[in-house]
Tab-separated table of C-alpha atoms in Angstrom:
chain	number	residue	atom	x	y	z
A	1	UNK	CA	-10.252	12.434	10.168
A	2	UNK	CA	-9.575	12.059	13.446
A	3	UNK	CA	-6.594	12.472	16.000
A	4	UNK	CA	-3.130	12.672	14.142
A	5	UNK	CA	-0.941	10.056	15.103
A	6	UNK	CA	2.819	9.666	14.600
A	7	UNK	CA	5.969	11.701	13.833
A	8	UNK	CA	5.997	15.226	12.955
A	9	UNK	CA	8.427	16.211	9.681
A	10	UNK	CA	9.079	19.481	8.226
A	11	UNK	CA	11.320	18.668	5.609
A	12	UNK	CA	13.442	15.532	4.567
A	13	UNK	CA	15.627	14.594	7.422
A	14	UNK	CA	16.229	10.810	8.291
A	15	UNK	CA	15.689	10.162	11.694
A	16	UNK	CA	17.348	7.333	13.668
A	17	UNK	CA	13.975	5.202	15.627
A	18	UNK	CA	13.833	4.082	19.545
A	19	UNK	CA	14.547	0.542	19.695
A	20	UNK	CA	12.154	-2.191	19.861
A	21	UNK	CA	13.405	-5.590	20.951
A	22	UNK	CA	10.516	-7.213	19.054
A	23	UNK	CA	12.012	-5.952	15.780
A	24	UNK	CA	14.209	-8.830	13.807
A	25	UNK	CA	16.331	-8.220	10.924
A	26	UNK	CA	17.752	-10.236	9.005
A	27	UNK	CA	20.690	-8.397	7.163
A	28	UNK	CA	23.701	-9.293	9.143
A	29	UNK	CA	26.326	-11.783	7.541
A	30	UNK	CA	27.060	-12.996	11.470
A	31	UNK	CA	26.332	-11.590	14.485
A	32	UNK	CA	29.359	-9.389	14.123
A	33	UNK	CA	28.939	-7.816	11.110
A	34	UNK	CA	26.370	-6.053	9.068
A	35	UNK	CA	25.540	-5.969	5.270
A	36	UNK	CA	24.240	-3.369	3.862
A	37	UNK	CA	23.159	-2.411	-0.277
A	38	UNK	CA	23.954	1.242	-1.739
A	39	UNK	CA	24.156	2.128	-5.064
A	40	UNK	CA	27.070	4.691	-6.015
A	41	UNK	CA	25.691	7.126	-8.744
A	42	UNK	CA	27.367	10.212	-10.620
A	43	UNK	CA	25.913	13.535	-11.512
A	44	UNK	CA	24.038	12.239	-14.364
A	45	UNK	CA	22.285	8.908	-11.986
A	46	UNK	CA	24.615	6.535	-13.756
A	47	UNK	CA	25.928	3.750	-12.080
A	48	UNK	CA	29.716	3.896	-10.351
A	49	UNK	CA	31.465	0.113	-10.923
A	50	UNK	CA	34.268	-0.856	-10.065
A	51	UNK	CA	34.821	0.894	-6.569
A	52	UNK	CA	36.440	-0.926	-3.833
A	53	UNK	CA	36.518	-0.430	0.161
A	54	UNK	CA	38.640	2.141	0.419
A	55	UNK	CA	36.297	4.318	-1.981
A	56	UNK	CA	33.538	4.615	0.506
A	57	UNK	CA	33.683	6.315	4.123
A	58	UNK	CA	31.014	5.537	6.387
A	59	UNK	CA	29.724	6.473	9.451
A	60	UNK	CA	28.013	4.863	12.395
A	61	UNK	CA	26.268	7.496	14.909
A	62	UNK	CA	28.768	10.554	13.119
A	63	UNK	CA	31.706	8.289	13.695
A	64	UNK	CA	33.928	6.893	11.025
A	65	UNK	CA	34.067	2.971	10.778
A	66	UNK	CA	35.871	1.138	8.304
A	67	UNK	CA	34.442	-1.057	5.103
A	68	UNK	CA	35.746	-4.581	5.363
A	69	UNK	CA	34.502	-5.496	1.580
A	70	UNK	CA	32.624	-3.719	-1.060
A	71	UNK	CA	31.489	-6.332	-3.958
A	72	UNK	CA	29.714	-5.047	-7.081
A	73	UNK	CA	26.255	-6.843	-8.200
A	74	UNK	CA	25.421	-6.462	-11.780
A	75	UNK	CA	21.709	-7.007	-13.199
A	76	UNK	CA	21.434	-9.326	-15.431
A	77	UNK	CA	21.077	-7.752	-18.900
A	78	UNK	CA	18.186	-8.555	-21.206
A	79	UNK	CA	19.222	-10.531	-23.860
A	80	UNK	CA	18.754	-9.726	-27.355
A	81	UNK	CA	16.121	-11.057	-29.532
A	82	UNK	CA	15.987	-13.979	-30.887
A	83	UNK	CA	15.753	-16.106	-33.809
A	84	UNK	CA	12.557	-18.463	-33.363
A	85	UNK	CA	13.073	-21.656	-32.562
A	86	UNK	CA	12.507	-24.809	-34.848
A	87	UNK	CA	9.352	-26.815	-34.343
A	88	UNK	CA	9.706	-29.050	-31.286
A	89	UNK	CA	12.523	-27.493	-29.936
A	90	UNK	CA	12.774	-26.139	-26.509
A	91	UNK	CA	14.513	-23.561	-24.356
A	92	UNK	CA	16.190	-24.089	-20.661
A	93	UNK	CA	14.111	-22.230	-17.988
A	94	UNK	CA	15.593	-19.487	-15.898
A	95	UNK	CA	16.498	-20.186	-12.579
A	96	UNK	CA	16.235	-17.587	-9.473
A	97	UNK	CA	18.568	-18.333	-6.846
A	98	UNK	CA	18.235	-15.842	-3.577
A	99	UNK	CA	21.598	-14.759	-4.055
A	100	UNK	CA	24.115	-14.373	-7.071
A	101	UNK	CA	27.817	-15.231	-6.523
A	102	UNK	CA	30.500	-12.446	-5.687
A	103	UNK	CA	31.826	-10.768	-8.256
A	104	UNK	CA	28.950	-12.594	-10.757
A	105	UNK	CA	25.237	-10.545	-11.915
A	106	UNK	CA	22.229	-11.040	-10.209
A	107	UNK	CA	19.975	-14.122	-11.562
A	108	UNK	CA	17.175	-12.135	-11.471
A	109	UNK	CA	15.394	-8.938	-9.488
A	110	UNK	CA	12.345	-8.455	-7.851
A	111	UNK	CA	10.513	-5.537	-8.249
A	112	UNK	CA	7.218	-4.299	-6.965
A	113	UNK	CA	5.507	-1.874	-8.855
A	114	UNK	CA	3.635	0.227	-6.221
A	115	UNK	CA	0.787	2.819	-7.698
A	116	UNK	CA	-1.006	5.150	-5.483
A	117	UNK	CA	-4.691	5.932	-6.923
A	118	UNK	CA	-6.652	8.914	-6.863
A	119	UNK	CA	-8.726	10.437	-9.801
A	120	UNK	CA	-8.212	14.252	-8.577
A	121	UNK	CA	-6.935	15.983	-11.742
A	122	UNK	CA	-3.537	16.838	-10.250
A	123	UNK	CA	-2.945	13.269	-9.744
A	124	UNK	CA	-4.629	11.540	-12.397
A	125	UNK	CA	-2.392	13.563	-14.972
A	126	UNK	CA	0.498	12.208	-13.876
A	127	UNK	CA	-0.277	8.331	-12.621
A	128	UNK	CA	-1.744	7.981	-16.537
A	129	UNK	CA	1.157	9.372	-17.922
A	130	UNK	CA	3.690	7.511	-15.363
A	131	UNK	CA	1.381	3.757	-16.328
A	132	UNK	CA	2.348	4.376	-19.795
A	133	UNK	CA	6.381	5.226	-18.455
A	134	UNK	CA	6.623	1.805	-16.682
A	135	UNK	CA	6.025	-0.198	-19.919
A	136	UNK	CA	9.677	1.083	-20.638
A	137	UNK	CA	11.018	-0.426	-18.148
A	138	UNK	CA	9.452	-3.960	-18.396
A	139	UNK	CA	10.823	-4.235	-22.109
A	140	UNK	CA	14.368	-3.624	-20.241
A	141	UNK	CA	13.567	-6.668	-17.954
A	142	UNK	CA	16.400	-9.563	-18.109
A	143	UNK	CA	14.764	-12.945	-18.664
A	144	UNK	CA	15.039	-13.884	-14.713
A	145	UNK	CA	13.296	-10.979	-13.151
A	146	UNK	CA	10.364	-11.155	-11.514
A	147	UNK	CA	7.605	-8.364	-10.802
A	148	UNK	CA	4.503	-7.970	-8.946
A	149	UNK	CA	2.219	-5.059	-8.674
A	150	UNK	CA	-0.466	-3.718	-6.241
A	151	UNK	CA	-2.287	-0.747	-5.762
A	152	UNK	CA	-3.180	1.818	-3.108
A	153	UNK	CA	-6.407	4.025	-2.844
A	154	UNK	CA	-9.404	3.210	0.207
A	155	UNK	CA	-6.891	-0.110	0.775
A	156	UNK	CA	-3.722	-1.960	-0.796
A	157	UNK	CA	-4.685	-4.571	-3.499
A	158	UNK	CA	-2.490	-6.965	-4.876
A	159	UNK	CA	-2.668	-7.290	-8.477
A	160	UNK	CA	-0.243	-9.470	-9.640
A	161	UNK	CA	2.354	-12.231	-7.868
A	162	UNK	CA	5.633	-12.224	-9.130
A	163	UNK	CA	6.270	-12.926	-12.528
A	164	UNK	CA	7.915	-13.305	-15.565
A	165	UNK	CA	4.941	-12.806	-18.309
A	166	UNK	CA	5.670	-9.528	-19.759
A	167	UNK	CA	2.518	-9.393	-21.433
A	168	UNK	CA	0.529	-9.768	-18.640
A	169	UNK	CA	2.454	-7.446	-16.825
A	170	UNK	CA	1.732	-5.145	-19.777
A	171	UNK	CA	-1.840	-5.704	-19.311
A	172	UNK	CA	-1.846	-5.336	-15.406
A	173	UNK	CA	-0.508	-2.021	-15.775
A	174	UNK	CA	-1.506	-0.645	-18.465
A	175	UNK	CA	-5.392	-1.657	-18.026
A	176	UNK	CA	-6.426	-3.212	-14.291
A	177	UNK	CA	-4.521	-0.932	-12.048
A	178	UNK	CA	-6.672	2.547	-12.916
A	179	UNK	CA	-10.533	0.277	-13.584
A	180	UNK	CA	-9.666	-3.085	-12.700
A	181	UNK	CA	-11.969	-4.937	-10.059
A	182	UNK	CA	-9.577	-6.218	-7.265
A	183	UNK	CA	-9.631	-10.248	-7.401
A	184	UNK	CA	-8.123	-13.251	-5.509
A	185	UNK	CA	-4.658	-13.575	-6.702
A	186	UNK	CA	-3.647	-17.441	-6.067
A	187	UNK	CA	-0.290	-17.771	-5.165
A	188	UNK	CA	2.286	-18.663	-7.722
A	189	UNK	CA	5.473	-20.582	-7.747
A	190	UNK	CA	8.337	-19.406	-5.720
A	191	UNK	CA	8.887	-16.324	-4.693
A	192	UNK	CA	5.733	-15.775	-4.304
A	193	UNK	CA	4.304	-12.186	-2.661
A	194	UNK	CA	0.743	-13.864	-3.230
A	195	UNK	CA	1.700	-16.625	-0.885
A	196	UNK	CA	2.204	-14.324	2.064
A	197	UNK	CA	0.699	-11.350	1.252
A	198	UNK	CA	-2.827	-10.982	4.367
A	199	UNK	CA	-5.380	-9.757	2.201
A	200	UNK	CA	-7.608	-9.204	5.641
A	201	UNK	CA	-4.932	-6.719	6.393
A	202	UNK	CA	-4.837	-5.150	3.242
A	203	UNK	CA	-7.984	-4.033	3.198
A	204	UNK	CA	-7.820	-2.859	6.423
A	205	UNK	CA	-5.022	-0.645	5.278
A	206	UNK	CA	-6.303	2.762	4.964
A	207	UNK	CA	-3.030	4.585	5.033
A	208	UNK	CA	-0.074	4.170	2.478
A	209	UNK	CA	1.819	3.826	5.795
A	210	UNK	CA	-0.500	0.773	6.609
A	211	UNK	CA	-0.305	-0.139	3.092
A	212	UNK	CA	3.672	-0.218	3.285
A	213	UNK	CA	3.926	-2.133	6.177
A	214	UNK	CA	1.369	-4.986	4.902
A	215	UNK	CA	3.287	-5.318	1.786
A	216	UNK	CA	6.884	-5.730	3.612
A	217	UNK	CA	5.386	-8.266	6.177
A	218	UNK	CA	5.064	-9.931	3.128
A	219	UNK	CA	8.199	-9.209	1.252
A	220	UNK	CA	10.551	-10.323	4.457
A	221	UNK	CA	9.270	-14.138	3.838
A	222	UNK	CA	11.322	-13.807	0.341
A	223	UNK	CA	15.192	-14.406	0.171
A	224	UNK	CA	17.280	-11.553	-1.238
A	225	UNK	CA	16.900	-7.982	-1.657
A	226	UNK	CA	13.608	-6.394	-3.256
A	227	UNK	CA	13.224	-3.243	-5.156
A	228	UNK	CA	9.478	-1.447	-5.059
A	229	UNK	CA	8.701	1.579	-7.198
A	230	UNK	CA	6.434	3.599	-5.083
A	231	UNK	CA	4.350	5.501	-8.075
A	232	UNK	CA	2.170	8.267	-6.071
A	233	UNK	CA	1.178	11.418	-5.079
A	234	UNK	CA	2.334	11.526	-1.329
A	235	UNK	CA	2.302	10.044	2.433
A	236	UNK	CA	1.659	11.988	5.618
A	237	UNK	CA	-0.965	14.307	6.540
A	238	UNK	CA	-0.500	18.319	6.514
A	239	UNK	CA	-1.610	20.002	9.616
A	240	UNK	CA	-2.568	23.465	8.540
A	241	UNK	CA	-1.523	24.805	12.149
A	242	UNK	CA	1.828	23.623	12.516
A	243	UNK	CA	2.631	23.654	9.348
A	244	UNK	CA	4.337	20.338	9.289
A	245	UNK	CA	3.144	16.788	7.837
A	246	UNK	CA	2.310	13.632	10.441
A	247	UNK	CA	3.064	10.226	9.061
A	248	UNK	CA	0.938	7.776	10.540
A	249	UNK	CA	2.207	5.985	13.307
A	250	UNK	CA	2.378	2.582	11.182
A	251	UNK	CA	5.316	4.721	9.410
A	252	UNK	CA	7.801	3.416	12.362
A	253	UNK	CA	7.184	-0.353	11.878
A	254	UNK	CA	7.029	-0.610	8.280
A	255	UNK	CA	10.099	1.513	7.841
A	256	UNK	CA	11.859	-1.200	10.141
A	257	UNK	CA	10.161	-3.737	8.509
A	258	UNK	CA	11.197	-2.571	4.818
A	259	UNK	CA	14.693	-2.774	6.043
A	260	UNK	CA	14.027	-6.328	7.091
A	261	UNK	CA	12.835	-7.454	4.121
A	262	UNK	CA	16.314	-5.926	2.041
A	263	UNK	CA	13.645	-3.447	0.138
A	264	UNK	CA	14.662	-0.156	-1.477
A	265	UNK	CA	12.031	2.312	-1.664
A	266	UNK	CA	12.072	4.597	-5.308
A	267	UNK	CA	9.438	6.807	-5.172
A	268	UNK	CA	8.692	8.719	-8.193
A	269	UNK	CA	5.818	11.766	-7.566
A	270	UNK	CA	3.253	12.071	-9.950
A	271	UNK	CA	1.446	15.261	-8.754
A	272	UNK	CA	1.980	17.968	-10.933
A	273	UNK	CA	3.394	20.796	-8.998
A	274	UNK	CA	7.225	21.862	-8.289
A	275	UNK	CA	6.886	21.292	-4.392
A	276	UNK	CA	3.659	20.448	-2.487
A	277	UNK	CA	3.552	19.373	1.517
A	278	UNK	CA	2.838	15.454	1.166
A	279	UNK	CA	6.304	15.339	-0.799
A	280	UNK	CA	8.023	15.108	2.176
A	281	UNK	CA	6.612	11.618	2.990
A	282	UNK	CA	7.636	9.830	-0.083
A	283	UNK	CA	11.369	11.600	0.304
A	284	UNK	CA	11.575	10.133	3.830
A	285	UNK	CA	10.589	6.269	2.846
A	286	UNK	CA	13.115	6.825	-0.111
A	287	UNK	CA	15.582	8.072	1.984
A	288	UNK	CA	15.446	5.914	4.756
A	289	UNK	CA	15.161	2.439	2.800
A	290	UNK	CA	18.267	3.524	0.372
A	291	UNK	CA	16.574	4.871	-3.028
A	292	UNK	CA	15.699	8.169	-4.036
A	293	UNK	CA	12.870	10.385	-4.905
A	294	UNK	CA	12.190	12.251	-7.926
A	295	UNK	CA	9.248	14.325	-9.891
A	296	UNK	CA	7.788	13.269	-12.853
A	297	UNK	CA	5.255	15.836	-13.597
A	298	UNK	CA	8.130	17.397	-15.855
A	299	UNK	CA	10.269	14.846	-17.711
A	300	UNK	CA	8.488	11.388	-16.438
A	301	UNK	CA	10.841	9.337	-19.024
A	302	UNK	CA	13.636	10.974	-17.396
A	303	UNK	CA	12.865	9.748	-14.262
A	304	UNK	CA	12.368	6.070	-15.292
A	305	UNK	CA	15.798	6.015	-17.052
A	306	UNK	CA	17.341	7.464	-13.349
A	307	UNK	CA	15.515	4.163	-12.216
A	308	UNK	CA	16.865	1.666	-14.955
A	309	UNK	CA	20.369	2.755	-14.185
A	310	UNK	CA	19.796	2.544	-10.629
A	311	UNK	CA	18.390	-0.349	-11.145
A	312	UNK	CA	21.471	-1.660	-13.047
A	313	UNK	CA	23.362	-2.980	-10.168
A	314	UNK	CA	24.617	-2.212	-6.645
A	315	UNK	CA	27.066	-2.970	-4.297
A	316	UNK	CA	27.354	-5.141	-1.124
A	317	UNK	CA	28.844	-3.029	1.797
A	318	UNK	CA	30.012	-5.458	5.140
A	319	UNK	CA	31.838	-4.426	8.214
A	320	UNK	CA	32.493	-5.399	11.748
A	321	UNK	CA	29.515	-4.034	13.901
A	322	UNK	CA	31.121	-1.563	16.612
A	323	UNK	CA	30.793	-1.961	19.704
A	324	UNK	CA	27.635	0.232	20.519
A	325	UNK	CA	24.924	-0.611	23.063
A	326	UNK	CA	21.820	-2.320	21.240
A	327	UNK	CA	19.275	-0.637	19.204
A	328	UNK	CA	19.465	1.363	16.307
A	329	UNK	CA	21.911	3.633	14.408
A	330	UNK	CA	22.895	5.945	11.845
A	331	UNK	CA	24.328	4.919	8.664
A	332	UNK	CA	26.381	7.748	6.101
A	333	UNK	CA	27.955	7.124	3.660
A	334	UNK	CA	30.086	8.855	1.225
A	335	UNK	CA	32.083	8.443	-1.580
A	336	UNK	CA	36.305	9.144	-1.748
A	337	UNK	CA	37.926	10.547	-4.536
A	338	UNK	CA	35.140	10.098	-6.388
A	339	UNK	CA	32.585	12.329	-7.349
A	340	UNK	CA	28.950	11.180	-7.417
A	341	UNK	CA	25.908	10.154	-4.499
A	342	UNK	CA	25.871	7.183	-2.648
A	343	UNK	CA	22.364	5.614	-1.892
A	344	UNK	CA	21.743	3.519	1.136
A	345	UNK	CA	19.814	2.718	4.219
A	346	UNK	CA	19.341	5.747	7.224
A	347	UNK	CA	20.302	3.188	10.070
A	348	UNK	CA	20.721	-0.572	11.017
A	349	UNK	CA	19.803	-2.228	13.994
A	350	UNK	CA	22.619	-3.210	16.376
């Protein structure tokens, strides 16, 4: 398999990168401030609204620093059915904008539906039962959001540009991802992931870590944040020996990268077991990027509704960068006088 390359982990814990001065990123609202997105959650994984600056403490490299705004962005809700329309008449079109308005819902998401293939029965139990999961979730989809989806087993494949056909996202899901022959996807209209997505990379990609990386090259051409739903069975490889699992070295850039691009891992595990070793991977990507991680070999509808209400909306965090020498650094944050978990990006280049 040859020589392992990359970091060593033996459980979830975020760790902060060296710097690299070739790394750009593209989240700060000037050069003296930084933006960052976290969702606030209770005990059940329902959304937190309503919160303002003072609710939050966070942390820069273990040392308090204060919130100068904290602005909550609502999804746009699906609206309800309705009533056909006479012959002849006509509907306005939906428009995306890269950002919504403070204080006003998000035009529309983007979300990139992520499934990691493999046909060993462990696996295949769960990504079949997880395909049929994810149609929930597209009926939920307001009129303006947008979703691709590619897959990951030898190499990534892209399998559909962003879009707003529910029925062929239906289709792409339920049917091409598991037996579908890969095919040229021509880009679509704005935003398009087709448009910038290397497919001479992607099939060069032979690790999810790869795979990641390819994908958020692709993702940081496209305004506003991004949510992917990483559906798999695991990242890393286990080292017998040691004990411990090796991400690939690609694991660095594309975690930088992700961050970037404003995308928010969710990885939800399809392998049906209570713990196994490539967990840890998936936990680390999810933790690192702001989303979460969660099971699905149990109670996979469960898990999707923890999505759809994380999903729901999420809140704009901005303060004045400290005065720290460049490179990267830690990010907690926590919640005050409520009770409840607050997701968000591991760190933010300074």
């Amino acid at each position: 398999m040859g020589l392992l390359r990359g970091v060593a982990l033996v459980g979830l814990a975020a760790f902060v990168p060296q710097a690299d001065p070739q790394i750009r990123f593209g989240e700060r609202v000037d050069v003296e401030r930084v933006l960052v997105e976290a969702r606030a959650v209770d005990g059940a994984g329902m959304p937190l609204p309503g919160l303002g600056p003072k609710d939050f403490r966070l942390k820069v490299d273990g040392k308090v620093v204060p919130l100068e705004s904290a602005h909550w962005v609502a999804a746009a809700q699906k609206e309800p059915e309705a009533e056909p329309l006479p012959d002849g008449a006509t509907t306005s079109a939906f428009v995306v904008t890269p950002e919504p308005a403070e204080g006003e819902a998000a035009p529309g998401r983007l979300i990139v539906f992520f499934f990691q293939k493999d046909f060993e029965e462990s696996r295949l139990t769960g990504l079949l039962q997880m395909q049929k999961t994810a149609l929930s979730i597209i009926h939920g989809l307001a009129p303006g959001d947008r979703a691709a989806v590619v897959s990951f087993d030898s190499h990534l494949k892209l399998r559909l540009d962003f879009t707003t056909d529910r029925e062929t996202l239906r289709h792409v899901i339920g049917n091409v991802v598991l037996l579908g022959r890969a095919r040229y996807i021509s880009p679509g209209p704005p935003p398009s992931l087709a448009e910038h997505f290397d497919g001479e990379r992607a099939r060069k990609a032979s690790s999810p870590e790869t795979a990641l990386l390819v994908l958020a090259d692709a993702l940081k051409e496209l305004p506003g944040p991004k949510t992917l739903v990483f559906v798999g069975w695991g990242m890393g490889r286990f080292d017998a020996r040691s004990g411990s699992v090796t991400l690939d070295r690609d694991y660095g850039p594309a975690r930088r990268t992700l961050m970037e691009a404003r995308v928010t891992v969710f990885c939800l595990d399809i392998t049906n077991a209570d713990y196994h070793s490539l967990e840890v991977g998936l936990q680390q990507v999810a933790a690192d990027t702001g989303g979460f991680y969660a099971r699905t070999h149990l109670f996979p509808a469960q898990a999707m509704r923890r999505l759809e209400a994380a999903l729901s909306g999420h809140y704009v965090l901005t303060f004045e960068k400290p005065h720290l020498p460049p490179g990267p650094h830690a990010i907690e944050i926590d919640l005050v006088g409520h009770k409840g978990t607050v997701f968000a990006k591991s760190f933010y280049e300074g």
